[in-house]
CSV table of C-alpha atoms in Angstrom, one decimal:
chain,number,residue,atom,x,y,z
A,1,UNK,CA,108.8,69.4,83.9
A,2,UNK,CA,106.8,67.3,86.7
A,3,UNK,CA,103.5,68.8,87.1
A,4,UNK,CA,101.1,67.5,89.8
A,5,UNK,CA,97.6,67.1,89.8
A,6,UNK,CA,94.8,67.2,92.1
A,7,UNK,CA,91.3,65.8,91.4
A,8,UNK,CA,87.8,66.4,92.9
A,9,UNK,CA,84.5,65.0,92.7
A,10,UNK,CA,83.6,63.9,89.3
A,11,UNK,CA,87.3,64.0,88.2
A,12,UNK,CA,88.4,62.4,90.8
A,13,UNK,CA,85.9,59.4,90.4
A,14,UNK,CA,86.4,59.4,86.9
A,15,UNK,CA,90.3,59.3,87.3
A,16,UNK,CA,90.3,56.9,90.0
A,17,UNK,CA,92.1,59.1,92.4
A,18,UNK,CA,92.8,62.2,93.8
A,19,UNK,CA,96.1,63.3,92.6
A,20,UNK,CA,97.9,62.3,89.6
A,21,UNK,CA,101.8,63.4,88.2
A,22,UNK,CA,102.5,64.3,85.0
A,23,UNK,CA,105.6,64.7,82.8
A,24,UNK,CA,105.7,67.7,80.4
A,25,UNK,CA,107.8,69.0,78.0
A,26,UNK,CA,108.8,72.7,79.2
A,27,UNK,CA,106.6,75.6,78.1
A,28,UNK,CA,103.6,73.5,78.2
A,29,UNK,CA,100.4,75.1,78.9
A,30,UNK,CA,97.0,74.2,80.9
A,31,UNK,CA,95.5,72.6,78.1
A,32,UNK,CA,98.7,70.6,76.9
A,33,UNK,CA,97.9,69.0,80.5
A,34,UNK,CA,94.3,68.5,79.7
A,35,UNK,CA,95.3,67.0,77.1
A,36,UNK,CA,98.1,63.9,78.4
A,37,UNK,CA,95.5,63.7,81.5
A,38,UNK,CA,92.8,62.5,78.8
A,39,UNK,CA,94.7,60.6,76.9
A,40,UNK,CA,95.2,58.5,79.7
A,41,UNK,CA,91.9,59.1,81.1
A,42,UNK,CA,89.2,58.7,78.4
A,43,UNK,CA,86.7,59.3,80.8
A,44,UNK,CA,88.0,62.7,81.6
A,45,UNK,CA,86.9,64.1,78.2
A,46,UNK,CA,83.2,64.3,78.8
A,47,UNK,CA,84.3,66.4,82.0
A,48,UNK,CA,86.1,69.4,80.0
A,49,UNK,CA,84.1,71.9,79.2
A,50,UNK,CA,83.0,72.0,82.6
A,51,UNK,CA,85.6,71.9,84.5
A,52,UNK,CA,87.8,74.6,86.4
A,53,UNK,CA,91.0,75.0,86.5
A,54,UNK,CA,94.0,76.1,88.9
A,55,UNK,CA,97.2,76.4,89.2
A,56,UNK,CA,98.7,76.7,93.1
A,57,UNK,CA,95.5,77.4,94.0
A,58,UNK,CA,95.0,80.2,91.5
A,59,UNK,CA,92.0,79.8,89.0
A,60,UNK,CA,93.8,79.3,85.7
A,61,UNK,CA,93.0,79.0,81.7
A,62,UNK,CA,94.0,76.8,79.6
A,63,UNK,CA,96.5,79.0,78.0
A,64,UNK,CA,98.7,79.5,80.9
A,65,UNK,CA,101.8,78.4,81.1
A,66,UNK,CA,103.1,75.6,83.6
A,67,UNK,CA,106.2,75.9,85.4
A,68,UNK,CA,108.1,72.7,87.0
A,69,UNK,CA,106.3,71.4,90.4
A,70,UNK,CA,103.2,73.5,89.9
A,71,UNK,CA,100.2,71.5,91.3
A,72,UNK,CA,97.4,71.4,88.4
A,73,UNK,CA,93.7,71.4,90.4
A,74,UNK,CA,90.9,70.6,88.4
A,75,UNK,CA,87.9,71.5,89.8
A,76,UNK,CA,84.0,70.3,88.4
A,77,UNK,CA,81.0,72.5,88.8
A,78,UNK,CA,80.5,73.3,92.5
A,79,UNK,CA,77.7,72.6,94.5
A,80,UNK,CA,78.4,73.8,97.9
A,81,UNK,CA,75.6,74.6,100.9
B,1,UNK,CA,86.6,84.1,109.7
B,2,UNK,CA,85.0,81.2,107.9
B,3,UNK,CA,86.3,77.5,108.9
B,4,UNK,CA,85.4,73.9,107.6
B,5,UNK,CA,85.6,71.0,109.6
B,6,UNK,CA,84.9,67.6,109.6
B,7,UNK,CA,82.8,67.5,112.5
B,8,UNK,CA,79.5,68.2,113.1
B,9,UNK,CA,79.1,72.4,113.5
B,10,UNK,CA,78.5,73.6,116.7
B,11,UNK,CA,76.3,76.9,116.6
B,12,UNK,CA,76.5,77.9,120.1
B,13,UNK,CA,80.1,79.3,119.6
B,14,UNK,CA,79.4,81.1,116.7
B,15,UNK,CA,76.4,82.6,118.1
B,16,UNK,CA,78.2,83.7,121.2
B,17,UNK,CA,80.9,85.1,118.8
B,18,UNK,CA,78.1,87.1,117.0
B,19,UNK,CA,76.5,89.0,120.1
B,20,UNK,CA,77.7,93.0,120.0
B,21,UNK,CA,76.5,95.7,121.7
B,22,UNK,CA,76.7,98.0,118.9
B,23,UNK,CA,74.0,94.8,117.0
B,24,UNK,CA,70.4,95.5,117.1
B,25,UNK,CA,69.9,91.7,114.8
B,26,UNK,CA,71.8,88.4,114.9
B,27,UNK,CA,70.9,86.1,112.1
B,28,UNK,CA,72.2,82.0,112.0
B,29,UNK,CA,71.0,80.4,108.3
B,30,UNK,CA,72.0,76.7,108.5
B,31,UNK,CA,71.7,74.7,105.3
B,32,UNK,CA,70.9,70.9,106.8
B,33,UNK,CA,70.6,67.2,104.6
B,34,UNK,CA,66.9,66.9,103.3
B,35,UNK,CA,65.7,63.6,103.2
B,36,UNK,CA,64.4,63.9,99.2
B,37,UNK,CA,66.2,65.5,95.8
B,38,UNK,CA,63.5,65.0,92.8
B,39,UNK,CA,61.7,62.9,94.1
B,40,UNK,CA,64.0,60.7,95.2
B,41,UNK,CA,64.7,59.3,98.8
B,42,UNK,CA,68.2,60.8,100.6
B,43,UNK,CA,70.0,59.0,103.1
B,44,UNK,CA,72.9,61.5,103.2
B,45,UNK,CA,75.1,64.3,101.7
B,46,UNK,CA,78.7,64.2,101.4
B,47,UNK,CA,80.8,67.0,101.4
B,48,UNK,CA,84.4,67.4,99.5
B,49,UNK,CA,86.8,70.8,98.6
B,50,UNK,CA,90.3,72.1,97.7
B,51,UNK,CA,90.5,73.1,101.5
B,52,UNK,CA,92.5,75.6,100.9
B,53,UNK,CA,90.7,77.3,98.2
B,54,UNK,CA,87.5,76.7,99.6
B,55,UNK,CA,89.2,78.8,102.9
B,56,UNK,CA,90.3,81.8,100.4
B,57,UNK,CA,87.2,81.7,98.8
B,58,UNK,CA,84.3,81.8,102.3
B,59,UNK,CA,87.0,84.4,103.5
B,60,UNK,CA,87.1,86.8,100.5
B,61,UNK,CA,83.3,86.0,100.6
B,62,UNK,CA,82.9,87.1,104.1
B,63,UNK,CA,85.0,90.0,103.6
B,64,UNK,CA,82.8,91.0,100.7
B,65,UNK,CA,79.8,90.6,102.5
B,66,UNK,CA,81.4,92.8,105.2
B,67,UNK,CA,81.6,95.8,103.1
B,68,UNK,CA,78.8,95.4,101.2
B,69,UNK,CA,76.1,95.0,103.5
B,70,UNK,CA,78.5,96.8,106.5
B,71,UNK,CA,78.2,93.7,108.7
B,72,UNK,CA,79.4,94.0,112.2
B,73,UNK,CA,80.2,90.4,112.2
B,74,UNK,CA,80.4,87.6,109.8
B,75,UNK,CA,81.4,83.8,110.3
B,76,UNK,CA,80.7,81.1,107.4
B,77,UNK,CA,81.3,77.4,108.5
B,78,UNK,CA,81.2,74.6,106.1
B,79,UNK,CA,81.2,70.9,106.8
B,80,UNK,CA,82.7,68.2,105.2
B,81,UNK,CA,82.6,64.7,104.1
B,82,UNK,CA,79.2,62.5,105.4
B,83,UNK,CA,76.5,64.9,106.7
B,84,UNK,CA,73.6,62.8,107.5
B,85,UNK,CA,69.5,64.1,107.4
B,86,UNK,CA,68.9,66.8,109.1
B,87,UNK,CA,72.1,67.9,110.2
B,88,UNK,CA,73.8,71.0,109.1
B,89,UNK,CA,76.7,71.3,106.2
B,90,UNK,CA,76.7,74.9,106.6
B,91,UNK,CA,76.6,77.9,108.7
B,92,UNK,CA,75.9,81.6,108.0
B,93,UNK,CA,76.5,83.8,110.7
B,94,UNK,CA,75.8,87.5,110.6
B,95,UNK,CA,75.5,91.1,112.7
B,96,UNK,CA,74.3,94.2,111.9
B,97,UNK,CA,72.3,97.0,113.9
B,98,UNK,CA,69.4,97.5,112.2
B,99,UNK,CA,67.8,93.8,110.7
B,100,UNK,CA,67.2,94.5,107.0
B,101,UNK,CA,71.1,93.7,105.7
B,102,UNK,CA,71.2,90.8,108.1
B,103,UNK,CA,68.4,88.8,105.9
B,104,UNK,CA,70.5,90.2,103.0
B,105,UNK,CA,73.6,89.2,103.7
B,106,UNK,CA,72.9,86.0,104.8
B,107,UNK,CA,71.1,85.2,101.7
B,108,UNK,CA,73.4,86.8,99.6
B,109,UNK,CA,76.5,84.8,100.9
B,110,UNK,CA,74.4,81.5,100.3
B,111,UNK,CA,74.1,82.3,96.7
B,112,UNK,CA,77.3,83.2,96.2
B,113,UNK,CA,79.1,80.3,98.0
B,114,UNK,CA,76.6,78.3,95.6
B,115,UNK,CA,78.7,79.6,93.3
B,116,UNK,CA,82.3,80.6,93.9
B,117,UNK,CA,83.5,77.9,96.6
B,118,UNK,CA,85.0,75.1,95.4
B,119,UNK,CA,83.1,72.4,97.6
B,120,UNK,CA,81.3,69.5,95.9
B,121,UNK,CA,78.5,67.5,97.4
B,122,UNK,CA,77.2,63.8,96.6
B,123,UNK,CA,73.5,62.6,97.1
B,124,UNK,CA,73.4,59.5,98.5
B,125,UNK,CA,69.7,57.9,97.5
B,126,UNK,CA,68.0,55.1,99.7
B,127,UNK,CA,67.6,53.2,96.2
B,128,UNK,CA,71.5,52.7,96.3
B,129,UNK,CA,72.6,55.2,93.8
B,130,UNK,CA,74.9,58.5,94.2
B,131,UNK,CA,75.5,61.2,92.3
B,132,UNK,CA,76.7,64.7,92.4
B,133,UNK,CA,74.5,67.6,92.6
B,134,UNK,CA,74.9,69.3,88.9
B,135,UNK,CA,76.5,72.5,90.2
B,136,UNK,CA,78.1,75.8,89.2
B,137,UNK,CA,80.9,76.3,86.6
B,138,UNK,CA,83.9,78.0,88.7
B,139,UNK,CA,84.4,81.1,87.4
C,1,UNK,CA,54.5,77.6,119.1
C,2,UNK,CA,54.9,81.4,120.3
C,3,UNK,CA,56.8,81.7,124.1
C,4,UNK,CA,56.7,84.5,126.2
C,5,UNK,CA,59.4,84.4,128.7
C,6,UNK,CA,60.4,86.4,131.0
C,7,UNK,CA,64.3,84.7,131.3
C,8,UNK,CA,67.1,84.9,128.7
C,9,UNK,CA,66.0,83.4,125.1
C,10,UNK,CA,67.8,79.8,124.8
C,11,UNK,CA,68.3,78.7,121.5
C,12,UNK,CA,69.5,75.2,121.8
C,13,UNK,CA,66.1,73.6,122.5
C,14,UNK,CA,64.7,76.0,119.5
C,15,UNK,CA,67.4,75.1,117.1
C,16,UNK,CA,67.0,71.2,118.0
C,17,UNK,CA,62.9,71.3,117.8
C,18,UNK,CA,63.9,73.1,113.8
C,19,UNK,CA,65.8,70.6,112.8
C,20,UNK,CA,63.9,68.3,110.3
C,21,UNK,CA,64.7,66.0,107.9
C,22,UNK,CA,62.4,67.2,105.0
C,23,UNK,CA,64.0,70.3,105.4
C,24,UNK,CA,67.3,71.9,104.0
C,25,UNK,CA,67.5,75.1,105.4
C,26,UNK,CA,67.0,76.3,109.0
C,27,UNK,CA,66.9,80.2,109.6
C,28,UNK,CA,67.3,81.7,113.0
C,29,UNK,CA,66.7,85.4,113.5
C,30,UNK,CA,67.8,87.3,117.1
C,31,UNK,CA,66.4,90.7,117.9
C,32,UNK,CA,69.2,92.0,120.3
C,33,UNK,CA,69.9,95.3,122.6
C,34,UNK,CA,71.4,97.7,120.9
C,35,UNK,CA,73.7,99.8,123.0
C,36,UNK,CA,73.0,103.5,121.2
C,37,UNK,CA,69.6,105.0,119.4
C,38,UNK,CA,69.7,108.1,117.2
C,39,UNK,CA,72.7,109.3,118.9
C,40,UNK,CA,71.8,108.3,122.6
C,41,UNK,CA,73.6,105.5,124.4
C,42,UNK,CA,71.4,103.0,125.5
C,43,UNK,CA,71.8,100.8,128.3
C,44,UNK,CA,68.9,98.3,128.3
C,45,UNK,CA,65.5,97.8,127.1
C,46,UNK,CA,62.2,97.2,128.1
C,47,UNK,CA,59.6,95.0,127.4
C,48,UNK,CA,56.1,94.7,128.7
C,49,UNK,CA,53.1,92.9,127.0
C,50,UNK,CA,49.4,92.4,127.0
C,51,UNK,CA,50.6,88.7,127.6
C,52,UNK,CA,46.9,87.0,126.4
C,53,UNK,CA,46.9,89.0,123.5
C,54,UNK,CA,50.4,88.9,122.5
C,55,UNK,CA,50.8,85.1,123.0
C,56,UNK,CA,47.7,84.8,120.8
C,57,UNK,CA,48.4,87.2,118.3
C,58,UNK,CA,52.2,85.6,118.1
C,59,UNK,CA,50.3,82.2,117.7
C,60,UNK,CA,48.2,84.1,114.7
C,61,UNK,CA,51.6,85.1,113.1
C,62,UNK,CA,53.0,81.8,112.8
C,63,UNK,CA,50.1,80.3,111.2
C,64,UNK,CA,50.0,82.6,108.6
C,65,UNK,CA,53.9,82.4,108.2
C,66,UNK,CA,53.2,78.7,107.8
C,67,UNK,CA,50.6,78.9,105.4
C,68,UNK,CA,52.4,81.8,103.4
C,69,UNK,CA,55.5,80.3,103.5
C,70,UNK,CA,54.7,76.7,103.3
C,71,UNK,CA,56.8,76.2,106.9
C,72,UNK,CA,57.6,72.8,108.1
C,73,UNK,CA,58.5,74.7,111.5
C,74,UNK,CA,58.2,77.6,112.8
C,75,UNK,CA,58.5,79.4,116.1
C,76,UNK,CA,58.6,82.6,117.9
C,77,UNK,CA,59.9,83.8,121.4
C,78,UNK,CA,60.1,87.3,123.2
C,79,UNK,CA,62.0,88.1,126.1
C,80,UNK,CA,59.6,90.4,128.2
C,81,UNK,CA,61.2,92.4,130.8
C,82,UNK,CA,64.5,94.0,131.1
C,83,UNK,CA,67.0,92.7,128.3
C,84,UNK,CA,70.5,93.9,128.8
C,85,UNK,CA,73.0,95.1,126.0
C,86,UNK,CA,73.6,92.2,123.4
C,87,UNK,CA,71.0,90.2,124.6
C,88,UNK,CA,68.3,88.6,122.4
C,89,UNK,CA,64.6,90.4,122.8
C,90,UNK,CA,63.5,88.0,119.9
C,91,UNK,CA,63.9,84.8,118.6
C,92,UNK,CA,62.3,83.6,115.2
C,93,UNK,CA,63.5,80.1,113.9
C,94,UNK,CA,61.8,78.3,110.9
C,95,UNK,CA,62.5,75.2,108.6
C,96,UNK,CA,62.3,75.1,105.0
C,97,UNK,CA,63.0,72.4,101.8
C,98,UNK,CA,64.7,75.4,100.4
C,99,UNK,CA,66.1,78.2,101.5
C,100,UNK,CA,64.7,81.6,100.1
C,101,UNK,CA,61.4,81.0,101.7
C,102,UNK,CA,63.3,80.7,105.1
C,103,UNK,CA,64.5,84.1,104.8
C,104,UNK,CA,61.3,85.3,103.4
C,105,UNK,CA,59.6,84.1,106.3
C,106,UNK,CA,61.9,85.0,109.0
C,107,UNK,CA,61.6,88.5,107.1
C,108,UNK,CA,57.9,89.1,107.1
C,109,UNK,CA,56.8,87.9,110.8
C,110,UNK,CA,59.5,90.6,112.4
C,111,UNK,CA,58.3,93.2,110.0
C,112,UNK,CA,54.2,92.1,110.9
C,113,UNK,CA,55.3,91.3,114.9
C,114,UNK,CA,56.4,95.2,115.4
C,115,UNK,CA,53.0,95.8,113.9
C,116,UNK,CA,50.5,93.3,115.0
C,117,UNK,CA,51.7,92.2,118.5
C,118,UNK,CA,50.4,94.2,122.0
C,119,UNK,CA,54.4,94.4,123.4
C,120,UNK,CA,55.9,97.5,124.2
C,121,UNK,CA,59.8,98.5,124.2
C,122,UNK,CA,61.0,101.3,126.7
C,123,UNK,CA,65.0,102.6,126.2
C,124,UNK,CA,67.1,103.3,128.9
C,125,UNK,CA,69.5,105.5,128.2
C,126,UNK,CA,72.9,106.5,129.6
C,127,UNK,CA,72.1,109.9,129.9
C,128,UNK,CA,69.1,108.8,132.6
C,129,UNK,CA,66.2,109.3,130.7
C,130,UNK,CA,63.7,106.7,129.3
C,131,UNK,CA,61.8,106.3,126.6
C,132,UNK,CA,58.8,104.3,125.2
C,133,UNK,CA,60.0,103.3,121.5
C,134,UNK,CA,57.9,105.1,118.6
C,135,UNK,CA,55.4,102.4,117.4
C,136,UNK,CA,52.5,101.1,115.3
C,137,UNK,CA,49.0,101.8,116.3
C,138,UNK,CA,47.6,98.1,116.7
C,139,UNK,CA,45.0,97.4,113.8
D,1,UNK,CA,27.9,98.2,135.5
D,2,UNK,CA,31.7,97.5,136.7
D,3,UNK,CA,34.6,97.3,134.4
D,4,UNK,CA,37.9,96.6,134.6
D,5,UNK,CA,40.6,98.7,132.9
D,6,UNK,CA,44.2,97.2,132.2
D,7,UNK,CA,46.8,100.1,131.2
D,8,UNK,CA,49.8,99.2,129.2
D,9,UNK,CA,53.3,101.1,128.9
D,10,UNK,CA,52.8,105.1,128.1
D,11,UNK,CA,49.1,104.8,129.3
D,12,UNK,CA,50.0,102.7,132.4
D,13,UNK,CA,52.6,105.3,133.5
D,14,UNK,CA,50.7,108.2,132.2
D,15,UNK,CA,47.8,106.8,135.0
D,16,UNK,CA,50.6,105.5,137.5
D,17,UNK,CA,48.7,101.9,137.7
D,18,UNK,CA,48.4,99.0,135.6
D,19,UNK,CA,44.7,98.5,136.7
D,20,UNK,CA,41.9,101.0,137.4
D,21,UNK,CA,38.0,99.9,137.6
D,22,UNK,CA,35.1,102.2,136.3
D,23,UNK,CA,31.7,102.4,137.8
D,24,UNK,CA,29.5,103.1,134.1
D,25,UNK,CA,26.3,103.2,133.9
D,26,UNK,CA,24.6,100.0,131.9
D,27,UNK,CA,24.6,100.9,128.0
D,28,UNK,CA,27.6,102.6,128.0
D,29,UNK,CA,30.3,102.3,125.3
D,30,UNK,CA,34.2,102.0,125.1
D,31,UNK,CA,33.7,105.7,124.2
D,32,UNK,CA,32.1,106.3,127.5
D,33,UNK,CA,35.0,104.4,129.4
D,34,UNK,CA,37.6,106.3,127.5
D,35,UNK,CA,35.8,110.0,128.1
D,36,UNK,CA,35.5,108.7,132.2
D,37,UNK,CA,39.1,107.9,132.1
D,38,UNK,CA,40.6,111.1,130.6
D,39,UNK,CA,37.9,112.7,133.2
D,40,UNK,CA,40.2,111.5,136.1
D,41,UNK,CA,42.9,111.3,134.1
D,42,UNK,CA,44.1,113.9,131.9
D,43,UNK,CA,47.1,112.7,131.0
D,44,UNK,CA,45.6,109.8,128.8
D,45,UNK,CA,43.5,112.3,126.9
D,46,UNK,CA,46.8,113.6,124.7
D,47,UNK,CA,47.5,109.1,124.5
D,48,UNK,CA,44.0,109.2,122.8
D,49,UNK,CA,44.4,109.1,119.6
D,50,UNK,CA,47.2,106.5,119.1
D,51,UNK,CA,45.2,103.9,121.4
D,52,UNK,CA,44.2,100.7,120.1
D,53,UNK,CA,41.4,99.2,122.8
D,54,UNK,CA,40.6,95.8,123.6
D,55,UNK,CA,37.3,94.3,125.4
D,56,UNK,CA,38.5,91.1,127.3
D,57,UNK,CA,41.6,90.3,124.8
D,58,UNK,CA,39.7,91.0,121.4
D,59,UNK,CA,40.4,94.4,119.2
D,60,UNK,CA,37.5,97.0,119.7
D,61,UNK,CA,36.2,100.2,119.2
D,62,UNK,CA,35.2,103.1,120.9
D,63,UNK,CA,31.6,102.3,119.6
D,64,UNK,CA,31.9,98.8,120.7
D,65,UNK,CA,28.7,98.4,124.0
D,66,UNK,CA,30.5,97.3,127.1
D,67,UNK,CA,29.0,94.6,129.7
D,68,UNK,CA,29.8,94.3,133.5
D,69,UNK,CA,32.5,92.5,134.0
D,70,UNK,CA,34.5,93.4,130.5
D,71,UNK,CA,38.3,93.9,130.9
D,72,UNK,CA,39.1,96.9,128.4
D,73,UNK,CA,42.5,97.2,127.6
D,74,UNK,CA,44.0,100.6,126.5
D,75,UNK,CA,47.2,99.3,124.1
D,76,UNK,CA,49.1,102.0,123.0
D,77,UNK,CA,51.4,101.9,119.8
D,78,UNK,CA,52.9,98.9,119.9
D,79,UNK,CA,57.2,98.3,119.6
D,80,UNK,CA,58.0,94.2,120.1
D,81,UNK,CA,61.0,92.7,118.6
């Protein structure tokens, strides 16, 4: 399944841009995402345990499951005001 | 209902929007770009979100606040990308009839959107560096 | 530094004179007609001052605000006269680096104004009586 | 000596004027002014209590000495904001 991503802040810098698409096996989770995006971001990995996550818009865990064309936000510490 | 915009925020709407008769206190709280973080020299703030949670997240804020603190009226306004010194990124608008919850609610919804908005914001420094301010883990 | 005026409060010129670049938060408070008082529908207010004394005891307020508060800004208007429904009475609008003393502060000089400060509030109602507004006794 | 009396809000209307002048004679207190006053107006004597005075713009009391030419203001309980 084709899963797309969105980046902010940190991520995004660290990614080098704001969206991303990934191709995962089906019944791939969250973290299974994590996972590929770090492997082809290194710099990602630092991020992790900080970071967010959504699915649609949705905050999400890393044990939720992915469906095809879900958009996969990941979402630093906020700093807002 | 809470907005962002990429222009600068214009109070004199909101303000107008937040006078009731049934309102004994009005009370605007506009967070603005200081000049200095730590010590160091700012030259400006910018400003990004997931617009659309950012939107669902002020709104269910504001609708929070509402009940909590029975405001009469509530607006949140968040700006984004470059806001330079001394201008405003955001804007907390509230009405209530007696004054007490207005200083309340107004501080209380800063906290919060401290916390639960997804809205990131870089410090630009005069001695060429920029970095984001270490913020809140979304929960 | 305190106003007394005698025309509707305009907050433009007060928001743009807070508005500092060692500052990130601006709070503006609005005391406003209330259109009903335990029960009674009002239709407008009031004022009258001792205009020396109130001006200087205003004055007195803010420097203590500043000094309490550590305020980069901070000013404080009243409407004298009659002030219709939804119209501002008071305006209080002060700068801060941060933003809990701006609350703080905008907090505490309404609570010491109704107790320090020789003006007087009279209620019209719709029923056709008037009333001078329970007060302090001036220390 | 001659003083000047400025009436504010309840005490104003209670009197029907903003101003009034006393006649007093020289070693007289704010007491004195206030005891003349409720003399020709009775109405201010159940205001008493609750007054706060004033000799030319400064807090007094009622055993404050007056001088000719003083302005004493009678400020009721005040209600700004």
């Amino acid at each position: 399944m084709r899963i797309e991503v969105r980046l902010f802040a940190q991520a995004r810098e660290r990614v080098g841009s704001a969206n991303a698409r990934l191709e995962l096996p089906d019944g791939s989770r969250v973290a299974d995402a994590l996972t590929l995006l770090e492997q082809v971001y290194p710099a990602l990995a630092e991020l992790r345990p900080h970071l967010a996550l959504a699915i649609d818009g949705t905050l999400a865990r890393g044990s939720d499951a992915l469906a095809d064309g879900n958009e996969l936000s990941l979402l630093p510490p906020v700093s807002g005001g | 209902m809470a907005e962002l915009t990429h222009a600068p925020i214009d109070v004199a709407p909101l303000l107008a929007a937040a006078a009731r008769p049934e309102c004994g206190a009005v009370n605007l709280f506009l967070g603005t770009t200081r000049d200095h973080h730590e010590g160091r020299s700012v030259l400006r703030l910018e400003y990004e979100a997931h617009e659309g949670m950012a939107l669902a997240a002020l709104r269910v804020l504001e609708d929070e606040a509402r009940t909590r603190f029975e405001l009469a009226h509530v607006v949140v306004v968040h700006r984004l990308g470059v806001v330079p010194v001394a201008e405003a990124s955001v804007a907390v608008v509230v009405s209530t009839p007696h004054r007490a919850p207005a200083f309340e609610a107004s501080r209380w919804i800063m906290d919060e959107l401290k916390r639960r908005v997804p809205i990131w914001k870089k410090e630009h420094f005069a001695d060429g560096g920029a970095e984001w301010v270490k913020g809140h883990v979304l929960e």
